Short mmCIF file of C-alpha atoms in Angstrom, two decimals:
data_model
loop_
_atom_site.label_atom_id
_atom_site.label_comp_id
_atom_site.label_asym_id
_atom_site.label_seq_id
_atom_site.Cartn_x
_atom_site.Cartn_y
_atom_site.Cartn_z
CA UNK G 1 23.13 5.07 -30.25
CA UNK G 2 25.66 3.38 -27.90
CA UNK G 3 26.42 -1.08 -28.76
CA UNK G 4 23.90 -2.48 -28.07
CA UNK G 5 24.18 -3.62 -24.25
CA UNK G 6 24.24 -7.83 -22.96
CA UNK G 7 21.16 -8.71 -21.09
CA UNK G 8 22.25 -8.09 -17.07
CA UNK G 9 23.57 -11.53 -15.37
CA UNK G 10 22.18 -9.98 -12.48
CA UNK G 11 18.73 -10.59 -13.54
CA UNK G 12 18.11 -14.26 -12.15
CA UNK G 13 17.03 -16.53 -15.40
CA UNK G 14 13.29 -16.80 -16.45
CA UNK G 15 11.77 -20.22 -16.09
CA UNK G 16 8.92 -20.58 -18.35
CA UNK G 17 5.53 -19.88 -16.12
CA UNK G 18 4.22 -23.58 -16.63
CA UNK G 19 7.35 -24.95 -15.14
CA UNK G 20 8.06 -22.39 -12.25
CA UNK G 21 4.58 -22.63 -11.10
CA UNK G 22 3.99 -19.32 -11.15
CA UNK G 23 0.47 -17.41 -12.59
CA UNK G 24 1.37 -15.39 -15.78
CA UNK G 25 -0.77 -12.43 -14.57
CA UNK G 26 0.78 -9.41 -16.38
CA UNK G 27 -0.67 -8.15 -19.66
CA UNK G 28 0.89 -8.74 -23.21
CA UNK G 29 -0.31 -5.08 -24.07
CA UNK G 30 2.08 -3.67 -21.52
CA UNK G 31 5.08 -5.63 -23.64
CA UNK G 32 3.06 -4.56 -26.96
CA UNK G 33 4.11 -0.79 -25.21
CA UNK G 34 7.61 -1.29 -25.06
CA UNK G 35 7.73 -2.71 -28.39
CA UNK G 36 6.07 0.22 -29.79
CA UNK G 37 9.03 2.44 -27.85
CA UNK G 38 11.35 0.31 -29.71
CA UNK G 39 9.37 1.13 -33.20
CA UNK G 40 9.51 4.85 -31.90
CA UNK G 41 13.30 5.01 -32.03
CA UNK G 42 13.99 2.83 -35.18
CA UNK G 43 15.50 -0.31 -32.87
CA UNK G 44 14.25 -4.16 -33.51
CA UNK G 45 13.24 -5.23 -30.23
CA UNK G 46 13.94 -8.72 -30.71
CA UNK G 47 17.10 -9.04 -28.36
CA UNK G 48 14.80 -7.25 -24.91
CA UNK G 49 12.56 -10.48 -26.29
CA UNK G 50 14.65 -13.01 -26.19
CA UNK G 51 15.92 -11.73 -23.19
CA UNK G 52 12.51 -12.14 -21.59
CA UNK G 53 11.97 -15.49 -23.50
CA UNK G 54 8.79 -13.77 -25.42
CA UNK G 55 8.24 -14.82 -28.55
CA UNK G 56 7.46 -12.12 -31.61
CA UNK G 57 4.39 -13.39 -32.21
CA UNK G 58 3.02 -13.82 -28.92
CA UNK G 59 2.78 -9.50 -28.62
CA UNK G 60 -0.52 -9.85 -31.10
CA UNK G 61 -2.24 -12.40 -28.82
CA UNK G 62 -5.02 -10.55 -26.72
CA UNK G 63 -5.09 -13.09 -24.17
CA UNK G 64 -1.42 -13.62 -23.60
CA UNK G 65 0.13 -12.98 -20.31
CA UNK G 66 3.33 -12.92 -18.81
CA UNK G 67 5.17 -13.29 -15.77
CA UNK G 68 6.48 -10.73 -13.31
CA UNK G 69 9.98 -12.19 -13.93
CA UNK G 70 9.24 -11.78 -17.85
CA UNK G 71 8.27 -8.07 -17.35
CA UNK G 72 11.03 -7.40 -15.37
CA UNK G 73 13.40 -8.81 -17.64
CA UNK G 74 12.22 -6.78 -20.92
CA UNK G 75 12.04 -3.41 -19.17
CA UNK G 76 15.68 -4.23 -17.91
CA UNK G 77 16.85 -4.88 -21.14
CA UNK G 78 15.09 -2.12 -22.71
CA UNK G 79 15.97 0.82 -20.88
CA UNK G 80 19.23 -0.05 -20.46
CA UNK G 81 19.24 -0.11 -24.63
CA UNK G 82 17.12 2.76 -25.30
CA UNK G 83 18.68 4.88 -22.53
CA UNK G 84 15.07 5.87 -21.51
CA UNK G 85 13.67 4.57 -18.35
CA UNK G 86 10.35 6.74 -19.36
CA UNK G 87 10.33 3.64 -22.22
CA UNK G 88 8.51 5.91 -25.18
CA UNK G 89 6.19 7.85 -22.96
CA UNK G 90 7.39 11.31 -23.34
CA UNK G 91 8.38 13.35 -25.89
CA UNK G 92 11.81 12.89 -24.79
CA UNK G 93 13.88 10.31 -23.21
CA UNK G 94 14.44 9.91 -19.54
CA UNK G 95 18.33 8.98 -19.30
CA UNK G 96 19.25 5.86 -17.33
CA UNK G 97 19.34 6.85 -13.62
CA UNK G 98 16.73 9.42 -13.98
CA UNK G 99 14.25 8.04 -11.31
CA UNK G 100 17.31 6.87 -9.28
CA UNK G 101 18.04 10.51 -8.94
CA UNK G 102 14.13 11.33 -8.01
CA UNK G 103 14.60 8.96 -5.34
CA UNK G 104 18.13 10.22 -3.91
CA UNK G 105 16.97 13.72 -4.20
CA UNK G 106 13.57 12.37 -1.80
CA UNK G 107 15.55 10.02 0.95
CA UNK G 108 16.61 13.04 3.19
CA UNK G 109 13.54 13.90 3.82
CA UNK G 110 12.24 13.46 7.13
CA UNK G 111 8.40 12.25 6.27
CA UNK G 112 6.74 10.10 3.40
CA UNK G 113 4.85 13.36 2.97
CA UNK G 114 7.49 15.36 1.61
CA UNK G 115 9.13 12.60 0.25
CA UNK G 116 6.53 12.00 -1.96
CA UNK G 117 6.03 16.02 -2.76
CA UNK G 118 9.81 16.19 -3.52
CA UNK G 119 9.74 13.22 -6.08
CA UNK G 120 6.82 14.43 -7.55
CA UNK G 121 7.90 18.24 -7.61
CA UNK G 122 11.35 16.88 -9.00
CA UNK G 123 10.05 14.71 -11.69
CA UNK G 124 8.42 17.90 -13.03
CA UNK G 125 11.94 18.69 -14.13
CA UNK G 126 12.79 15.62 -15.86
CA UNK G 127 9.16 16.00 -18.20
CA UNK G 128 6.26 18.48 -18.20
CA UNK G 129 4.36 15.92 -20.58
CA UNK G 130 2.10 15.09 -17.41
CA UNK G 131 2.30 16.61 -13.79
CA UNK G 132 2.04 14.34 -10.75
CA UNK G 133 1.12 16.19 -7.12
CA UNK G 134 0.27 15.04 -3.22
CA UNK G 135 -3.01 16.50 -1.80
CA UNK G 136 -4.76 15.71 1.42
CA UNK G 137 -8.73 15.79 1.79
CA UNK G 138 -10.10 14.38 5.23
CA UNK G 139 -7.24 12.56 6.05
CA UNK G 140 -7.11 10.87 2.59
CA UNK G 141 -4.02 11.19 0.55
CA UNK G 142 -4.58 11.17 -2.92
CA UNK G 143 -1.48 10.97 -5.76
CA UNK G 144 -2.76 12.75 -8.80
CA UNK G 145 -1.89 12.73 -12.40
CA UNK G 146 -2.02 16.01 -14.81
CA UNK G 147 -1.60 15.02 -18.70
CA UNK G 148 -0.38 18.02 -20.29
CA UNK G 149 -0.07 15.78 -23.50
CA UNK G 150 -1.81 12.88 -25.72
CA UNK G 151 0.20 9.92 -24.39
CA UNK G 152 -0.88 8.06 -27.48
CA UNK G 153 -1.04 4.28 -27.72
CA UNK G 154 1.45 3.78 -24.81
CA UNK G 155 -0.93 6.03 -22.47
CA UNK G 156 -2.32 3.21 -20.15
CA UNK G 157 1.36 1.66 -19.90
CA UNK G 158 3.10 4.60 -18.62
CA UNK G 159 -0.26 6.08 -16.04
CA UNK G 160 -0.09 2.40 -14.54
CA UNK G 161 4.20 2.31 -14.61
CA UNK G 162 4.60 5.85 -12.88
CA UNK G 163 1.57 5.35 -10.02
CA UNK G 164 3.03 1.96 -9.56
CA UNK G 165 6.78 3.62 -9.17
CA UNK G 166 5.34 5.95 -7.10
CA UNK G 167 3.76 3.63 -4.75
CA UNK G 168 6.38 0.80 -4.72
CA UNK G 169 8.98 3.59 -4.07
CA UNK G 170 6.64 5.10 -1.03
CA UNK G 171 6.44 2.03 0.34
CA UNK G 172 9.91 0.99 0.25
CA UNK G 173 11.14 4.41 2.00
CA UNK G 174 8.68 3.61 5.06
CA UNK G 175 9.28 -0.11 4.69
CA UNK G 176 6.11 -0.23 5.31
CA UNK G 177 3.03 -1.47 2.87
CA UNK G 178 0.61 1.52 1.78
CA UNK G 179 -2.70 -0.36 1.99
CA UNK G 180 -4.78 1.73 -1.02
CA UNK G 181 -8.59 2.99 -0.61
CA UNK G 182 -8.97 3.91 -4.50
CA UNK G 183 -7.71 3.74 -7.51
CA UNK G 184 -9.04 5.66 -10.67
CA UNK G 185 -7.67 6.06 -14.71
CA UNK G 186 -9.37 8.13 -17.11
CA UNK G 187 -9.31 5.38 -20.14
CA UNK G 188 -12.02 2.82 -20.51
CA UNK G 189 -11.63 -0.37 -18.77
CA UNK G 190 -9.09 -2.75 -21.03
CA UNK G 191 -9.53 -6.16 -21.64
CA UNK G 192 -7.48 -6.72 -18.98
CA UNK G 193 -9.15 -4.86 -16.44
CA UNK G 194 -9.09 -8.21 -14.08
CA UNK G 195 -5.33 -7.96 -13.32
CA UNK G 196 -6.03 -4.23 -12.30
CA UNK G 197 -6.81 -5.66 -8.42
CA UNK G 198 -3.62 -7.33 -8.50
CA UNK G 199 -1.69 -4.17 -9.42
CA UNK G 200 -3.42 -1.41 -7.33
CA UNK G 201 -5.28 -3.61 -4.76
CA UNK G 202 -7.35 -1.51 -3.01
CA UNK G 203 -10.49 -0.76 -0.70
CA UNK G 204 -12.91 -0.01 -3.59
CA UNK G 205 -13.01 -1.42 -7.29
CA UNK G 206 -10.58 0.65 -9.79
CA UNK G 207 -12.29 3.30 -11.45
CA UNK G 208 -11.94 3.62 -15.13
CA UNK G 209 -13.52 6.64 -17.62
CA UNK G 210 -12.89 8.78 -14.24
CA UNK G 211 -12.42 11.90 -14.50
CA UNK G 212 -8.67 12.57 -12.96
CA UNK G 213 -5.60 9.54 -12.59
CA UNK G 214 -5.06 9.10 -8.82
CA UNK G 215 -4.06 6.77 -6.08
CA UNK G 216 -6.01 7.64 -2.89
CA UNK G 217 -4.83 6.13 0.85
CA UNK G 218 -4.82 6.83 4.49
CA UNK G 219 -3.21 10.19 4.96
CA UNK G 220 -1.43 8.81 8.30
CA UNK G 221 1.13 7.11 6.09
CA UNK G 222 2.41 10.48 5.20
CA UNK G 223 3.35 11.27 8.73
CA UNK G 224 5.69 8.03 9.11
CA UNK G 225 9.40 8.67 9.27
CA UNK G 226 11.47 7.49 6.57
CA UNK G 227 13.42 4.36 7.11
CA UNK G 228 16.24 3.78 4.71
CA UNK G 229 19.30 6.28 4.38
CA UNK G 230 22.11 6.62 1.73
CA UNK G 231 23.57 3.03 1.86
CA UNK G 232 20.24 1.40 1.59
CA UNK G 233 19.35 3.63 -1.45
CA UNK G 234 22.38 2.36 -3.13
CA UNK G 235 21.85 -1.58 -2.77
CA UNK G 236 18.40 -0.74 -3.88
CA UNK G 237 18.83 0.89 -6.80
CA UNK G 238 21.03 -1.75 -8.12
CA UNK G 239 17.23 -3.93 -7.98
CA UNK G 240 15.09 -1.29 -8.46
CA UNK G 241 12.61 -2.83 -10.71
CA UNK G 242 10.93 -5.12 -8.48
CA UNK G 243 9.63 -1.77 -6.53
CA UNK G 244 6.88 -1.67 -9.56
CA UNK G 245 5.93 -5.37 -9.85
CA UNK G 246 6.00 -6.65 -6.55
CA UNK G 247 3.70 -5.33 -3.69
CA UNK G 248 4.99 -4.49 -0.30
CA UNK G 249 3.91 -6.90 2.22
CA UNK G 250 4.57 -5.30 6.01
CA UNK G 251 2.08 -2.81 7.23
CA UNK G 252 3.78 -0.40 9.74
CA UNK G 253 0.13 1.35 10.54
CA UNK G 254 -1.68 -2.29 10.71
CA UNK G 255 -2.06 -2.26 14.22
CA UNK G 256 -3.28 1.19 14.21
CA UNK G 257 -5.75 0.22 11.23
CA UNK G 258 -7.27 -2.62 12.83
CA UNK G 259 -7.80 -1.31 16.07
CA UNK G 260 -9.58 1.56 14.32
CA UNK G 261 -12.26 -0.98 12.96
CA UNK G 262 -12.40 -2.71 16.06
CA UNK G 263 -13.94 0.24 17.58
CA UNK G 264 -15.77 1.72 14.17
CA UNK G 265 -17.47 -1.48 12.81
CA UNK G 266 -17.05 -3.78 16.00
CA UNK G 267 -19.73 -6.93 14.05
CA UNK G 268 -17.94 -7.12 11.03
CA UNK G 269 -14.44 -7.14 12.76
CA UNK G 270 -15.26 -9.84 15.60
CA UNK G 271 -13.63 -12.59 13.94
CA UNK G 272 -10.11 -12.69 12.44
CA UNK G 273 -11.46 -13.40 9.15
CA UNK G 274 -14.06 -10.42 9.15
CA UNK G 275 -11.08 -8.13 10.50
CA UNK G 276 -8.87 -9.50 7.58
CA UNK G 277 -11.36 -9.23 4.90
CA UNK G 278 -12.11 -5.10 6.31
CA UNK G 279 -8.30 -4.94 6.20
CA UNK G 280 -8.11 -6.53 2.36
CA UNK G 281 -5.62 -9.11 3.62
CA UNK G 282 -5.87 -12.68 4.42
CA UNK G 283 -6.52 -13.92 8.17
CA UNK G 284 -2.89 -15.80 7.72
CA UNK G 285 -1.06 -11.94 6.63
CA UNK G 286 -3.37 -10.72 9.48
CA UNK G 287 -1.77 -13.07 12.26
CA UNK G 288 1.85 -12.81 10.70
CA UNK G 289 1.86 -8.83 10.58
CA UNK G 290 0.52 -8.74 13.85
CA UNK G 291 3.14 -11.18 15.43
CA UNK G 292 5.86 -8.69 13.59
CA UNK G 293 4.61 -6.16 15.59
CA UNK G 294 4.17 -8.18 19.01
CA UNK G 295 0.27 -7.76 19.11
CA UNK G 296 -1.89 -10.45 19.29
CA UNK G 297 -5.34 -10.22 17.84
CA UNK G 298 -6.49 -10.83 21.20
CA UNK G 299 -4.87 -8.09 22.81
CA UNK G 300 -6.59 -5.68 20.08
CA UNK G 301 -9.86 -7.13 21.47
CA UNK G 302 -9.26 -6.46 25.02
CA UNK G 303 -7.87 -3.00 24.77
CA UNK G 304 -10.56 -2.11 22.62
CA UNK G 305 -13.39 -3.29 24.57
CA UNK G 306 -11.49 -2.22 28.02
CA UNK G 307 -11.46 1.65 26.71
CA UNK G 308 -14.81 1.31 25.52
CA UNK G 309 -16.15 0.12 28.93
CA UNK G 310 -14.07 2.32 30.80
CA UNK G 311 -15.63 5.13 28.64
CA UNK G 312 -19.70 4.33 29.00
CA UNK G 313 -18.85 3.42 32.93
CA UNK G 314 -17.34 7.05 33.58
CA UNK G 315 -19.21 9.20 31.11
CA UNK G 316 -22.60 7.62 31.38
CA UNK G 317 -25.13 6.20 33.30
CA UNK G 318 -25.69 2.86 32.11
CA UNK G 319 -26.60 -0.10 33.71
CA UNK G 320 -23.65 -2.59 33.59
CA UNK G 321 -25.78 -5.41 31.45
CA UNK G 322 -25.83 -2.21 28.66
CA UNK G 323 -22.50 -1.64 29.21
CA UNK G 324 -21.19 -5.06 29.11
CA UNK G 325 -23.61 -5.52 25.68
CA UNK G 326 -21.62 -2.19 23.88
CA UNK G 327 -18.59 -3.36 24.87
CA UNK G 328 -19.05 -6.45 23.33
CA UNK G 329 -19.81 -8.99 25.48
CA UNK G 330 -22.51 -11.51 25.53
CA UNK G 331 -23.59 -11.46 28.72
CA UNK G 332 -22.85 -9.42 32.07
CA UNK G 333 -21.36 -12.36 34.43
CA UNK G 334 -18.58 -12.55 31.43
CA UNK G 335 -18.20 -9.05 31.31
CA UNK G 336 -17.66 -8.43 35.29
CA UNK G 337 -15.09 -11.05 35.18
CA UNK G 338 -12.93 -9.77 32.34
CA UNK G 339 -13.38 -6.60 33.97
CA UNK G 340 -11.63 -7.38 37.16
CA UNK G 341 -9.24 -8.86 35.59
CA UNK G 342 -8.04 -5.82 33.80
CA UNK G 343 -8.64 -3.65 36.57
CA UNK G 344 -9.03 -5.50 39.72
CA UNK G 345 -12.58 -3.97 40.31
CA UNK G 346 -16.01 -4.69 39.41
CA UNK G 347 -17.56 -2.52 36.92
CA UNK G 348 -19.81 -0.62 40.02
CA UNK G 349 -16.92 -0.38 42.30
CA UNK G 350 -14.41 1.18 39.15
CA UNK G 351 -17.46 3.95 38.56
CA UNK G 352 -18.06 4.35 42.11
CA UNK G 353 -14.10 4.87 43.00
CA UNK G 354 -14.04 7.32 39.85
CA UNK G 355 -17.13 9.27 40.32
CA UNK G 356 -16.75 9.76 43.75
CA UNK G 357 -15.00 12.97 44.04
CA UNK G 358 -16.18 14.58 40.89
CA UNK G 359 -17.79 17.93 41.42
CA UNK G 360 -21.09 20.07 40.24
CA UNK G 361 -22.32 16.62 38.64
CA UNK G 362 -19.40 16.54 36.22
CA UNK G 363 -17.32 13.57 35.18
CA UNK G 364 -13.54 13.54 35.99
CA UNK G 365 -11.13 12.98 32.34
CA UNK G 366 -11.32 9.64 31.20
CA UNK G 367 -9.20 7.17 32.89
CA UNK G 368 -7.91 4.18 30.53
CA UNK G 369 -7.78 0.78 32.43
CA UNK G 370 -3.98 -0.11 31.94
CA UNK G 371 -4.04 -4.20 32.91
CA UNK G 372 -3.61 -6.51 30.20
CA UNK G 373 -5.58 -9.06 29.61
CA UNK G 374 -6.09 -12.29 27.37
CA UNK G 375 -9.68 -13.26 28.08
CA UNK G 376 -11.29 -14.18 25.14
#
């Protein structure tokens, strides 16, 4: 066993929860874990404690929480003195820099798709004590988890440490938050099962007693191109930790998400709030992401209900009132106005002018309207 190593000084200092003013939200049976990986290879753990200002007895206390800062700190300090980043979860030790190699063998690829299917491929290598694998259903992408082993007591610590690797690392390489739809583990919910929303916040409630360990989200995400390159990786790597206790924040496929609900569940996406709470954001993240992106909320509106109009006027025979009623409007006068504005027509003279010359009582392709507008 190598001296025992100094706690990194590049670790900012933990402030005691109470004092920072920050929520102590992760569980003491996660540090309970990496105390028993400590047991496992005959070292006293009470230096990776110190380091992350936990004291002994506080490990036994069911209720006890601590702070991201905290974990951080301890699994730090502990792989770096174990020399196992895997931290007791397989029947061998994962050297330090083992997932910093998954991830430099994964950044030349040219999609989050085959990223992902290269790091999981790749950590196959490193341990066949569980396989991990990227399948696509219906344009859902879903992360699964094989256990070719009994994980034992630190089971529930390492299925929620390598999904949330996984995940933090995806998102990083897209620099882009991967908004979840599901997230399922095969245990019985822990006593803890409330901070489970916090660390895999997704579309439906987690799953427990499921049948198979996966992480299901919009397969789209696996198309995106990646976004860091060599340099980046480095600088990373030197604070690679955070990747599994922070979530990403920036959406790249937000705007593409919301205007899908727009059009699929146009009542329950009307107002901001609605739209955030379909998107499982705030309406605050909602405005912010958008203005990253140079879309306003309002815009998303328009174009929707533009193409939607544009559609029923050229493929159907609707009166305008019916028109102006699925395209969202409350009344027809409103709608007629909006509409010239975006097209410099009424909605009869835009049908009429694209109708006109269609032949053997077909409609001509669809047309979009391509003016802008900010009418509410």
């Amino acid at each position: 066993m190598p001296p025992r190593p100094r706690p990194d000084p590049r670790l900012p200092p933990v402030i005691p929860p109470e004092k920072a003013g920050v929520r102590a939200l992760t569980p003491m049976a996660f540090a309970r874990a990496i105390a028993w990986a400590y047991q496992r290879h005959g070292v006293n753990p009470s230096a990776a404690l110190a380091t992350a200002q936990i004291a002994p007895e506080q490990l036994h206390d069911p209720e006890a929480r601590i702070t991201a800062a905290q974990m951080e700190r301890l699994s730090d300090h502990a792989m770096r003195e174990l020399d196992d980043e895997a931290l007791g979860w397989f029947s061998r030790r994962l050297p330090w820099g083992s997932y910093g190699m998954l991830a430099r063998a994964s950044i030349s690829a040219p999609t989050l798709g085959v990223a992902l299917k290269r790091w999981c491929r790749h950590h196959g290598l490193l341990t066949d004590d569980l396989a991990l694998h990227v399948q696509v259903t219906d344009g859902r992408a879903e992360v699964l988890v094989t256990e070719a082993r009994d994980l034992g007591p630190v089971r529930e610590f390492c299925l929620v440490s390598v999904l949330r690797n996984l995940h933090g690392l995806g998102s990083w390489l897209i620099d882009s938050r991967i908004p979840l739809l599901a997230a399922r583990f095969p245990y019985p919910a822990p006593a803890h099962a409330d901070v489970y929303p916090v660390l895999f916040p997704a579309a439906e409630p987690t799953r427990f007693d499921a049948g198979q360990t996966l992480l299901r989200f919009d397969a789209r995400y696996l198309d995106l191109p990646l976004r860091r390159d060599e340099q980046a990786l480095n600088q990373m790597l030197k604070h690679a930790l955070p990747l599994m206790v922070q979530s990403y924040r920036r959406d790249r496929l937000l705007v593409e998400r919301a205007r899908q609900l727009l059009v699929t569940q146009p009542l329950q996406a009307h107002s901001a709030e609605g739209l955030a709470t379909l998107l499982h954001i705030s309406a605050r993240t909602l405005y912010r992401q958008l203005h990253e992106h140079g879309v306003t909320l309002q815009h998303l509106k328009d174009s929707v209900r533009r193409e939607r109009a544009c559609e029923l006027l050229l493929r159907t025979h609707k009166p305008i009132k019916q028109v102006a009623e699925a395209a969202g409007f409350l009344n027809e006068k409103s709608f007629i106005r909006a509409f010239r504005l975006w097209t410099g027509l009424t909605p009869a003279a835009y049908r009429h002018r694209h109708t006109d010359h269609s032949m053997g009582g077909t409609r001509p392709p669809l047309r979009i309207c391509d003016n802008e507008s900010q009418t509410e």
